[in-house]
């Protein structure tokens, strides 16, 4: 169609004059529409700050398993949940750090007479060990499965793709993706096991939480051993959050048919840098270019990250970021993931997509300029 014909069809002058008319004349439909718009905006803002909603993550008296709970963010989460009245089991490989974590949790407990704490020493890259952890926790918890399982185990080994030995890449997949997938598998096989109607009791909603990284959303040179494994966790989380709906649907019919003992919710946390022992360690092999590219990140303390994540879980969020830059990174990559808020997340993704029109070319040109100036590692820079 001729563009002029298109314009003619829209009757532009007429459209403008009608707009002007409605501006001058605050008629009922206009008032109605503005009230509706204001309500949506206010509702979104209120929800973002958690007004008027109930606590979706009340751990008082519940039993929580935290993998990687002996250090960094995992330990900070363990201490926070202990202060909120949970029974906590921390899982990791080094016994001495686990013992310290249990002592610290006892010191922070809301009610030491009612709460109990435990540690299990396990390498979660082994699926058999994950099965053992869930079985051991169930026995320790008087035969009841844990209510919350939070996967925090993992560390990052940065480096350029070709410089990092291929077995280290595979090892990152093991420590990042497989510790989480093995834990999720063992947990969900337990939680989703159907119970006959006669055995159904009122069991509160259960939560499976993954810990990812904003690197699952945005590429940064130097993180190739790590980011793909975190992206795999995000994909697992999205797939499970859909698949779990089948079980949750069956749960609504639990008094008529065999069904899981409780409703299950999946969540994933996407932190930026965390000032943990793991962070100190990754700084040792991190290329200088990577440090420069992630300059926009102001690392947070483990306790800040734990507190912010728990508040978001209490609001019932699904994909959780811990600061503003993290939210912008999520916004550009939100794609088909379930939203926390339709209006808020949609506006966030519009804003982020505009910001990232500039960010990605900027990251690429900084990387190109770095090579131009410094050459590749181990080579002599151009004079
Ligand atoms: N630090 C950061 O900047 C960021 C970290 N993250 C993610 O957050 C999570 C926590 O990180 P951070 O606070 O740095 O953690 P730390 O590196 O400080 O601690 C890692 C924990 O995981 C345990 N762990 C490691 N490997 C295994 C294993 N194979 N089996 C069982 N336990 C294991 C460690 O204990 P042990 O070694 O004794 O087994 C320790 O308890 C990780 O998933 C990390 O990828 C995300 C974004 C940024
Ligand atoms: C206004 C918005 C601009 C957005 C700019 C984007 C800048 C990218 C920052 C990358 C930060 C990566 C933190 C990763 C932490 C992590 O997972 C590692 N420490 C591994 O442990």
Tab-separated table of C-alpha atoms and ligand atoms in Angstrom:
chain	number	residue	atom	x	y	z
A	1	UNK	CA	0.000	0.000	0.000
A	2	UNK	CA	1.138	3.537	-0.768
A	3	UNK	CA	2.260	5.138	2.533
A	4	UNK	CA	0.275	8.270	1.704
A	5	UNK	CA	-2.856	6.189	1.471
A	6	UNK	CA	-2.053	4.692	4.901
A	7	UNK	CA	-1.711	8.127	6.428
A	8	UNK	CA	-4.923	9.258	4.767
A	9	UNK	CA	-6.741	6.290	6.247
A	10	UNK	CA	-5.660	7.284	9.747
A	11	UNK	CA	-7.084	10.793	9.256
A	12	UNK	CA	-4.230	12.307	11.231
A	13	UNK	CA	-5.676	15.836	11.642
A	14	UNK	CA	-8.926	14.385	12.887
A	15	UNK	CA	-7.088	12.120	15.318
A	16	UNK	CA	-5.103	15.070	16.689
A	17	UNK	CA	-8.165	17.218	17.149
A	18	UNK	CA	-9.976	14.426	18.961
A	19	UNK	CA	-6.979	13.996	21.273
A	20	UNK	CA	-7.019	17.692	21.992
A	21	UNK	CA	-10.731	17.471	22.612
A	22	UNK	CA	-10.308	14.717	25.134
A	23	UNK	CA	-7.488	16.626	26.826
A	24	UNK	CA	-9.720	19.645	27.359
A	25	UNK	CA	-12.770	17.668	28.250
A	26	UNK	CA	-12.186	15.325	31.217
A	27	UNK	CA	-15.064	13.046	30.310
A	28	UNK	CA	-15.983	9.902	32.267
A	29	UNK	CA	-14.094	7.414	30.011
A	30	UNK	CA	-10.908	9.499	30.219
A	31	UNK	CA	-11.210	9.781	34.000
A	32	UNK	CA	-11.868	6.043	34.170
A	33	UNK	CA	-8.843	5.203	32.027
A	34	UNK	CA	-6.499	7.440	34.031
A	35	UNK	CA	-7.770	6.021	37.318
A	36	UNK	CA	-7.171	2.505	36.006
A	37	UNK	CA	-3.652	3.431	34.840
A	38	UNK	CA	-2.814	5.072	38.189
A	39	UNK	CA	-4.157	2.044	40.067
A	40	UNK	CA	-1.987	-0.338	37.985
A	41	UNK	CA	1.115	1.810	38.588
A	42	UNK	CA	0.449	2.182	42.331
A	43	UNK	CA	-0.348	-1.534	42.657
A	44	UNK	CA	2.931	-2.427	40.904
A	45	UNK	CA	4.966	-0.086	43.121
A	46	UNK	CA	3.211	-1.374	46.260
A	47	UNK	CA	3.880	-4.984	45.220
A	48	UNK	CA	7.540	-4.199	44.485
A	49	UNK	CA	7.910	-3.077	48.094
A	50	UNK	CA	5.852	-5.988	49.404
A	51	UNK	CA	2.918	-3.958	50.775
A	52	UNK	CA	-0.286	-5.774	51.461
A	53	UNK	CA	1.032	-9.249	50.751
A	54	UNK	CA	1.492	-12.107	53.161
A	55	UNK	CA	4.845	-13.727	53.913
A	56	UNK	CA	5.318	-16.401	51.224
A	57	UNK	CA	8.455	-17.759	52.895
A	58	UNK	CA	7.860	-18.252	56.600
A	59	UNK	CA	10.582	-20.612	57.824
A	60	UNK	CA	9.752	-20.531	61.543
A	61	UNK	CA	9.793	-24.148	62.739
A	62	UNK	CA	10.587	-25.456	59.227
A	63	UNK	CA	13.547	-27.599	58.222
A	64	UNK	CA	15.931	-26.103	55.680
A	65	UNK	CA	18.858	-27.732	53.851
A	66	UNK	CA	21.539	-25.385	52.489
A	67	UNK	CA	24.212	-26.781	50.182
A	68	UNK	CA	27.432	-24.788	50.334
A	69	UNK	CA	26.171	-23.635	53.744
A	70	UNK	CA	29.645	-23.596	55.315
A	71	UNK	CA	30.941	-20.441	53.644
A	72	UNK	CA	30.107	-17.210	51.825
A	73	UNK	CA	26.516	-16.645	50.783
A	74	UNK	CA	25.367	-20.141	51.860
A	75	UNK	CA	26.576	-19.562	55.425
A	76	UNK	CA	25.010	-16.082	55.506
A	77	UNK	CA	21.676	-17.620	54.407
A	78	UNK	CA	22.032	-20.288	57.123
A	79	UNK	CA	22.591	-17.607	59.803
A	80	UNK	CA	19.633	-15.498	58.613
A	81	UNK	CA	17.265	-18.467	58.558
A	82	UNK	CA	18.483	-19.592	61.978
A	83	UNK	CA	17.616	-16.115	63.287
A	84	UNK	CA	14.157	-16.561	61.736
A	85	UNK	CA	13.531	-19.754	63.693
A	86	UNK	CA	14.354	-22.500	61.151
A	87	UNK	CA	16.018	-25.861	61.796
A	88	UNK	CA	19.017	-25.848	59.475
A	89	UNK	CA	21.243	-28.505	57.913
A	90	UNK	CA	24.363	-27.273	56.115
A	91	UNK	CA	26.079	-29.459	53.515
A	92	UNK	CA	29.624	-29.120	52.109
A	93	UNK	CA	32.905	-31.039	51.808
A	94	UNK	CA	35.094	-29.560	54.585
A	95	UNK	CA	34.090	-30.675	58.105
A	96	UNK	CA	35.979	-27.965	60.034
A	97	UNK	CA	34.075	-25.158	58.227
A	98	UNK	CA	30.767	-27.016	58.704
A	99	UNK	CA	31.361	-27.296	62.466
A	100	UNK	CA	32.023	-23.541	62.671
A	101	UNK	CA	28.857	-22.797	60.669
A	102	UNK	CA	26.761	-24.920	63.082
A	103	UNK	CA	28.262	-23.086	66.092
A	104	UNK	CA	27.519	-19.708	64.514
A	105	UNK	CA	23.933	-20.749	63.702
A	106	UNK	CA	23.378	-21.806	67.328
A	107	UNK	CA	24.591	-18.387	68.482
A	108	UNK	CA	22.129	-16.674	66.102
A	109	UNK	CA	19.094	-18.919	66.777
A	110	UNK	CA	15.728	-17.306	67.525
A	111	UNK	CA	14.970	-20.005	70.106
A	112	UNK	CA	17.778	-22.449	70.765
A	113	UNK	CA	15.477	-24.711	72.821
A	114	UNK	CA	13.120	-25.280	69.893
A	115	UNK	CA	15.544	-25.244	66.959
A	116	UNK	CA	18.073	-27.857	65.914
A	117	UNK	CA	21.107	-27.726	63.655
A	118	UNK	CA	23.096	-30.329	61.808
A	119	UNK	CA	25.786	-30.680	59.177
A	120	UNK	CA	26.429	-33.299	56.523
A	121	UNK	CA	29.777	-33.745	54.889
A	122	UNK	CA	29.236	-34.567	51.188
A	123	UNK	CA	30.628	-33.903	47.722
A	124	UNK	CA	27.465	-33.027	45.787
A	125	UNK	CA	29.001	-33.637	42.365
A	126	UNK	CA	28.154	-37.270	43.171
A	127	UNK	CA	24.399	-37.964	42.741
A	128	UNK	CA	24.546	-40.877	45.194
A	129	UNK	CA	25.763	-38.465	47.869
A	130	UNK	CA	22.791	-36.166	47.170
A	131	UNK	CA	20.395	-39.091	47.690
A	132	UNK	CA	22.185	-39.844	50.970
A	133	UNK	CA	21.902	-36.209	52.125
A	134	UNK	CA	18.115	-36.138	51.622
A	135	UNK	CA	17.709	-39.552	53.309
A	136	UNK	CA	19.890	-38.507	56.259
A	137	UNK	CA	18.052	-35.213	56.721
A	138	UNK	CA	14.704	-37.050	56.671
A	139	UNK	CA	15.853	-39.476	59.378
A	140	UNK	CA	17.291	-36.619	61.484
A	141	UNK	CA	13.991	-34.715	61.021
A	142	UNK	CA	11.948	-37.548	62.604
A	143	UNK	CA	10.966	-39.020	59.245
A	144	UNK	CA	9.727	-35.774	57.652
A	145	UNK	CA	11.283	-34.465	54.420
A	146	UNK	CA	12.899	-30.994	54.534
A	147	UNK	CA	10.578	-28.050	53.773
A	148	UNK	CA	13.176	-25.939	51.973
A	149	UNK	CA	16.250	-26.947	49.950
A	150	UNK	CA	18.523	-24.075	48.908
A	151	UNK	CA	21.395	-24.875	46.501
A	152	UNK	CA	24.320	-22.519	47.150
A	153	UNK	CA	27.305	-24.815	46.537
A	154	UNK	CA	29.675	-23.737	43.811
A	155	UNK	CA	32.655	-21.557	42.946
A	156	UNK	CA	34.000	-19.783	39.897
A	157	UNK	CA	37.264	-20.453	38.070
A	158	UNK	CA	37.610	-17.584	35.569
A	159	UNK	CA	40.050	-17.535	32.638
A	160	UNK	CA	40.093	-17.273	28.857
A	161	UNK	CA	38.450	-20.235	27.114
A	162	UNK	CA	41.586	-21.497	25.325
A	163	UNK	CA	43.858	-20.957	28.341
A	164	UNK	CA	41.731	-22.966	30.764
A	165	UNK	CA	42.408	-26.736	30.447
A	166	UNK	CA	39.357	-28.544	29.063
A	167	UNK	CA	39.054	-30.697	32.224
A	168	UNK	CA	38.636	-27.490	34.277
A	169	UNK	CA	35.709	-26.474	32.053
A	170	UNK	CA	34.131	-29.858	32.707
A	171	UNK	CA	34.851	-29.501	36.432
A	172	UNK	CA	32.991	-26.158	36.492
A	173	UNK	CA	29.967	-27.882	34.946
A	174	UNK	CA	30.262	-30.489	37.730
A	175	UNK	CA	30.556	-28.041	40.643
A	176	UNK	CA	28.089	-25.465	39.349
A	177	UNK	CA	25.444	-27.293	37.312
A	178	UNK	CA	25.667	-30.861	38.559
A	179	UNK	CA	25.782	-30.083	42.304
A	180	UNK	CA	22.510	-28.161	41.773
A	181	UNK	CA	20.878	-30.674	39.393
A	182	UNK	CA	21.839	-33.660	41.590
A	183	UNK	CA	20.437	-31.923	44.681
A	184	UNK	CA	17.244	-30.953	42.849
A	185	UNK	CA	16.820	-34.504	41.515
A	186	UNK	CA	17.198	-36.157	44.911
A	187	UNK	CA	14.927	-33.551	46.555
A	188	UNK	CA	12.131	-33.634	43.981
A	189	UNK	CA	12.121	-37.441	43.794
A	190	UNK	CA	11.399	-37.343	47.502
A	191	UNK	CA	8.904	-34.440	47.476
A	192	UNK	CA	6.946	-35.512	44.398
A	193	UNK	CA	6.553	-39.125	45.452
A	194	UNK	CA	2.765	-39.706	45.391
A	195	UNK	CA	1.002	-40.298	48.703
A	196	UNK	CA	-2.370	-42.108	48.868
A	197	UNK	CA	-5.372	-39.962	49.974
A	198	UNK	CA	-5.486	-41.771	53.351
A	199	UNK	CA	-1.893	-40.700	54.076
A	200	UNK	CA	-2.368	-37.038	53.080
A	201	UNK	CA	-1.700	-34.553	55.868
A	202	UNK	CA	-1.707	-30.783	55.736
A	203	UNK	CA	1.891	-30.058	54.688
A	204	UNK	CA	2.964	-26.455	53.995
A	205	UNK	CA	4.295	-25.423	50.590
A	206	UNK	CA	7.878	-26.534	49.913
A	207	UNK	CA	10.571	-24.416	48.256
A	208	UNK	CA	13.475	-25.459	46.024
A	209	UNK	CA	15.896	-22.573	45.502
A	210	UNK	CA	18.800	-22.384	43.053
A	211	UNK	CA	21.656	-19.891	43.249
A	212	UNK	CA	22.690	-18.704	39.809
A	213	UNK	CA	24.543	-15.498	38.764
A	214	UNK	CA	23.666	-12.486	36.599
A	215	UNK	CA	26.315	-13.946	34.257
A	216	UNK	CA	23.563	-16.349	33.176
A	217	UNK	CA	21.920	-13.267	31.568
A	218	UNK	CA	24.855	-11.281	30.154
A	219	UNK	CA	28.177	-12.471	28.697
A	220	UNK	CA	31.481	-11.196	30.132
A	221	UNK	CA	34.812	-12.261	28.547
A	222	UNK	CA	36.817	-14.459	30.924
A	223	UNK	CA	33.863	-16.342	32.423
A	224	UNK	CA	33.477	-19.084	29.800
A	225	UNK	CA	34.214	-21.915	32.287
A	226	UNK	CA	31.446	-20.630	34.590
A	227	UNK	CA	28.658	-18.769	32.756
A	228	UNK	CA	27.442	-21.723	30.617
A	229	UNK	CA	26.959	-23.825	33.777
A	230	UNK	CA	24.963	-21.010	35.417
A	231	UNK	CA	22.897	-20.553	32.220
A	232	UNK	CA	22.125	-24.279	32.396
A	233	UNK	CA	20.804	-23.808	35.958
A	234	UNK	CA	18.547	-20.982	34.750
A	235	UNK	CA	17.175	-23.239	32.007
A	236	UNK	CA	16.636	-26.082	34.480
A	237	UNK	CA	14.831	-23.687	36.826
A	238	UNK	CA	12.517	-22.384	34.068
A	239	UNK	CA	11.716	-25.912	32.877
A	240	UNK	CA	11.080	-27.206	36.395
A	241	UNK	CA	8.926	-24.210	37.300
A	242	UNK	CA	6.606	-25.286	34.454
A	243	UNK	CA	6.841	-29.050	35.021
A	244	UNK	CA	6.063	-28.631	38.744
A	245	UNK	CA	2.652	-27.237	37.803
A	246	UNK	CA	1.545	-30.752	36.827
A	247	UNK	CA	2.343	-31.987	40.336
A	248	UNK	CA	0.811	-28.890	41.934
A	249	UNK	CA	-2.335	-29.473	39.870
A	250	UNK	CA	-2.493	-33.085	41.081
A	251	UNK	CA	-1.927	-31.844	44.646
A	252	UNK	CA	-5.181	-29.877	44.513
A	253	UNK	CA	-6.965	-33.243	44.060
A	254	UNK	CA	-4.985	-34.964	46.852
A	255	UNK	CA	-8.008	-36.162	48.794
A	256	UNK	CA	-9.291	-38.042	45.723
A	257	UNK	CA	-6.144	-39.431	44.057
A	258	UNK	CA	-2.512	-40.225	44.901
A	259	UNK	CA	-0.605	-36.936	44.892
A	260	UNK	CA	2.573	-35.275	46.227
A	261	UNK	CA	2.446	-34.411	49.938
A	262	UNK	CA	2.783	-30.662	49.331
A	263	UNK	CA	2.642	-27.873	46.800
A	264	UNK	CA	6.175	-27.016	45.532
A	265	UNK	CA	7.608	-23.689	44.388
A	266	UNK	CA	10.883	-23.130	42.519
A	267	UNK	CA	12.967	-19.930	42.821
A	268	UNK	CA	16.357	-18.818	41.490
A	269	UNK	CA	18.642	-16.125	42.917
A	270	UNK	CA	20.930	-14.153	40.568
A	271	UNK	CA	23.582	-12.387	42.683
A	272	UNK	CA	26.249	-10.020	41.358
A	273	UNK	CA	29.704	-10.191	43.000
A	274	UNK	CA	29.665	-11.506	46.595
A	275	UNK	CA	32.585	-10.664	48.930
A	276	UNK	CA	33.104	-14.308	49.963
A	277	UNK	CA	36.152	-16.574	50.327
A	278	UNK	CA	35.186	-17.929	46.882
A	279	UNK	CA	35.407	-14.402	45.451
A	280	UNK	CA	38.921	-13.845	46.899
A	281	UNK	CA	39.937	-17.072	45.275
A	282	UNK	CA	38.510	-16.313	41.817
A	283	UNK	CA	40.254	-12.917	41.794
A	284	UNK	CA	43.572	-14.833	41.661
A	285	UNK	CA	42.978	-16.286	38.181
A	286	UNK	CA	40.617	-13.588	36.860
A	287	UNK	CA	42.019	-11.835	33.756
A	288	UNK	CA	42.565	-8.067	34.167
A	289	UNK	CA	40.225	-7.475	31.205
A	290	UNK	CA	37.420	-9.328	33.047
A	291	UNK	CA	37.938	-7.124	36.106
A	292	UNK	CA	37.658	-4.061	33.864
A	293	UNK	CA	34.488	-5.310	32.120
A	294	UNK	CA	32.753	-5.961	35.436
A	295	UNK	CA	33.654	-2.525	36.842
A	296	UNK	CA	29.923	-1.599	36.997
A	297	UNK	CA	29.551	-4.256	39.694
A	298	UNK	CA	29.988	-3.190	43.312
A	299	UNK	CA	30.282	-6.540	45.137
A	300	UNK	CA	27.942	-7.029	48.106
A	301	UNK	CA	28.592	-8.780	51.418
A	302	UNK	CA	27.244	-12.343	51.846
A	303	UNK	CA	24.901	-11.095	54.554
A	304	UNK	CA	23.460	-8.326	52.315
A	305	UNK	CA	22.870	-10.853	49.529
A	306	UNK	CA	21.236	-13.305	51.952
A	307	UNK	CA	18.923	-10.659	53.464
A	308	UNK	CA	17.839	-9.233	50.083
A	309	UNK	CA	17.211	-12.734	48.675
A	310	UNK	CA	15.109	-13.777	51.677
A	311	UNK	CA	13.002	-10.594	51.463
A	312	UNK	CA	12.302	-11.353	47.785
A	313	UNK	CA	11.343	-14.954	48.663
A	314	UNK	CA	8.993	-13.567	51.314
A	315	UNK	CA	7.336	-11.485	48.564
A	316	UNK	CA	6.992	-14.712	46.558
A	317	UNK	CA	9.345	-13.765	43.688
A	318	UNK	CA	10.634	-16.338	41.191
A	319	UNK	CA	13.750	-14.927	39.435
A	320	UNK	CA	15.465	-12.819	42.084
A	321	UNK	CA	18.175	-10.182	41.638
A	322	UNK	CA	19.983	-8.468	44.499
A	323	UNK	CA	20.677	-4.946	43.215
A	324	UNK	CA	19.800	-2.421	40.500
A	325	UNK	CA	22.463	-3.390	37.926
A	326	UNK	CA	21.483	-7.039	38.444
A	327	UNK	CA	17.845	-6.191	37.697
A	328	UNK	CA	18.816	-4.370	34.492
A	329	UNK	CA	20.850	-7.434	33.452
A	330	UNK	CA	17.844	-9.671	34.142
A	331	UNK	CA	15.511	-7.318	32.307
A	332	UNK	CA	17.338	-7.684	29.006
A	333	UNK	CA	17.225	-11.486	29.194
A	334	UNK	CA	13.854	-12.131	30.807
A	335	UNK	CA	12.450	-13.794	27.673
A	336	UNK	CA	10.035	-16.609	28.432
A	337	UNK	CA	10.668	-16.854	32.191
A	338	UNK	CA	7.649	-16.418	34.456
A	339	UNK	CA	7.431	-12.796	35.650
A	340	UNK	CA	7.332	-11.520	39.244
A	341	UNK	CA	5.006	-8.744	38.151
A	342	UNK	CA	3.589	-8.337	34.635
A	343	UNK	CA	3.686	-4.529	34.569
A	344	UNK	CA	6.943	-4.105	36.541
A	345	UNK	CA	8.912	-6.770	34.670
A	346	UNK	CA	7.589	-5.684	31.256
A	347	UNK	CA	8.612	-2.074	31.875
A	348	UNK	CA	11.961	-3.285	33.248
A	349	UNK	CA	12.611	-5.306	30.095
A	350	UNK	CA	11.751	-2.336	27.830
A	351	UNK	CA	14.156	-0.133	29.777
A	352	UNK	CA	16.870	-2.831	29.872
A	353	UNK	CA	16.613	-3.552	26.164
A	354	UNK	CA	17.247	0.118	25.452
A	355	UNK	CA	20.201	0.232	27.884
A	356	UNK	CA	21.702	-2.921	26.376
A	357	UNK	CA	21.649	-1.492	22.848
A	358	UNK	CA	24.620	0.442	24.189
A	359	UNK	CA	26.067	-2.015	26.776
A	360	UNK	CA	26.844	-5.021	24.542
A	361	UNK	CA	28.688	-3.044	21.790
A	362	UNK	CA	30.541	-1.239	24.608
A	363	UNK	CA	31.704	-4.529	26.214
A	364	UNK	CA	32.786	-5.815	22.788
A	365	UNK	CA	34.689	-2.680	21.808
A	366	UNK	CA	36.468	-2.530	25.196
A	367	UNK	CA	37.548	-6.142	24.627
A	368	UNK	CA	38.763	-5.370	21.078
A	369	UNK	CA	40.664	-2.303	22.300
A	370	UNK	CA	42.254	-4.404	25.069
A	371	UNK	CA	43.646	-6.860	22.494
A	372	UNK	CA	44.831	-4.024	20.288
A	373	UNK	CA	46.715	-2.468	23.173
A	374	UNK	CA	47.954	-5.464	25.162
A	375	UNK	CA	48.014	-8.331	22.672
A	376	UNK	CA	46.987	-11.767	23.884
A	377	UNK	CA	48.222	-13.113	27.261
A	378	UNK	CA	51.809	-14.302	27.102
A	379	UNK	CA	52.644	-12.325	23.950
A	380	UNK	CA	54.756	-9.172	23.755
A	381	UNK	CA	52.527	-6.100	23.345
A	382	UNK	CA	52.909	-4.046	20.174
A	383	UNK	CA	55.434	-1.190	20.611
B	1	LIG	N1	31.161	-14.955	44.920
B	1	LIG	C1	30.549	-14.366	43.896
B	1	LIG	O1	30.975	-13.303	43.445
B	1	LIG	C2	29.319	-14.963	43.327
B	1	LIG	C3	28.907	-16.237	43.642
B	1	LIG	N2	27.757	-16.745	43.088
B	1	LIG	C4	27.307	-18.088	43.431
B	1	LIG	O2	26.812	-18.064	44.765
B	1	LIG	C5	27.073	-19.292	45.414
B	1	LIG	C6	27.868	-19.033	46.683
B	1	LIG	O3	29.091	-18.423	46.339
B	1	LIG	P1	30.135	-17.910	47.422
B	1	LIG	O4	29.436	-17.218	48.505
B	1	LIG	O5	31.206	-17.208	46.674
B	1	LIG	O6	30.657	-19.290	47.995
B	1	LIG	P2	32.074	-19.754	48.582
B	1	LIG	O7	33.004	-20.090	47.462
B	1	LIG	O8	32.548	-18.775	49.577
B	1	LIG	O9	31.602	-21.104	49.275
B	1	LIG	C7	31.215	-22.181	48.482
B	1	LIG	C8	30.514	-23.216	49.316
B	1	LIG	O10	30.183	-24.342	48.494
B	1	LIG	C9	30.762	-25.525	49.050
B	1	LIG	N3	31.072	-26.447	47.954
B	1	LIG	C10	31.872	-26.232	46.886
B	1	LIG	N4	31.929	-27.305	46.108
B	1	LIG	C11	31.165	-28.254	46.686
B	1	LIG	C12	30.846	-29.604	46.376
B	1	LIG	N5	31.356	-30.201	45.296
B	1	LIG	N6	30.014	-30.279	47.194
B	1	LIG	C13	29.512	-29.685	48.304
B	1	LIG	N7	29.784	-28.426	48.646
B	1	LIG	C14	30.607	-27.714	47.861
B	1	LIG	C15	31.970	-24.989	49.829
B	1	LIG	O11	32.449	-25.828	50.841
B	1	LIG	P3	33.608	-26.937	50.578
B	1	LIG	O12	34.604	-26.320	49.654
B	1	LIG	O13	34.117	-27.250	51.926
B	1	LIG	O14	32.895	-28.082	49.949
B	1	LIG	C16	31.375	-23.726	50.443
B	1	LIG	O15	30.549	-24.051	51.530
B	1	LIG	C17	27.801	-20.152	44.382
B	1	LIG	O16	26.865	-20.942	43.709
B	1	LIG	C18	28.397	-19.127	43.432
B	1	LIG	O17	28.604	-19.644	42.145
B	1	LIG	C19	26.990	-16.010	42.237
B	1	LIG	C20	27.335	-14.746	41.905
B	1	LIG	C21	28.540	-14.136	42.410
B	2	LIG	C1	23.143	0.362	34.014
B	2	LIG	C2	23.344	-1.073	33.744
B	2	LIG	C3	24.590	-1.411	33.031
B	2	LIG	C4	24.836	-2.866	32.964
B	2	LIG	C5	26.276	-3.162	32.718
B	2	LIG	C6	26.623	-4.614	32.729
B	2	LIG	C7	27.937	-4.814	33.400
B	2	LIG	C8	28.258	-6.233	33.652
B	2	LIG	C9	28.691	-6.474	35.057
B	2	LIG	C10	28.967	-7.917	35.270
B	2	LIG	C11	28.956	-8.308	36.704
B	2	LIG	C12	29.113	-9.760	36.857
B	2	LIG	C13	29.022	-10.196	38.288
B	2	LIG	C14	29.269	-11.664	38.306
B	2	LIG	C15	29.452	-12.262	39.625
B	2	LIG	C16	29.822	-13.702	39.494
B	2	LIG	O1	29.012	-14.545	39.264
B	2	LIG	C17	31.258	-14.011	39.594
B	2	LIG	N1	31.879	-13.261	40.613
B	2	LIG	C18	31.494	-15.460	39.757
B	2	LIG	O2	31.506	-15.875	41.050
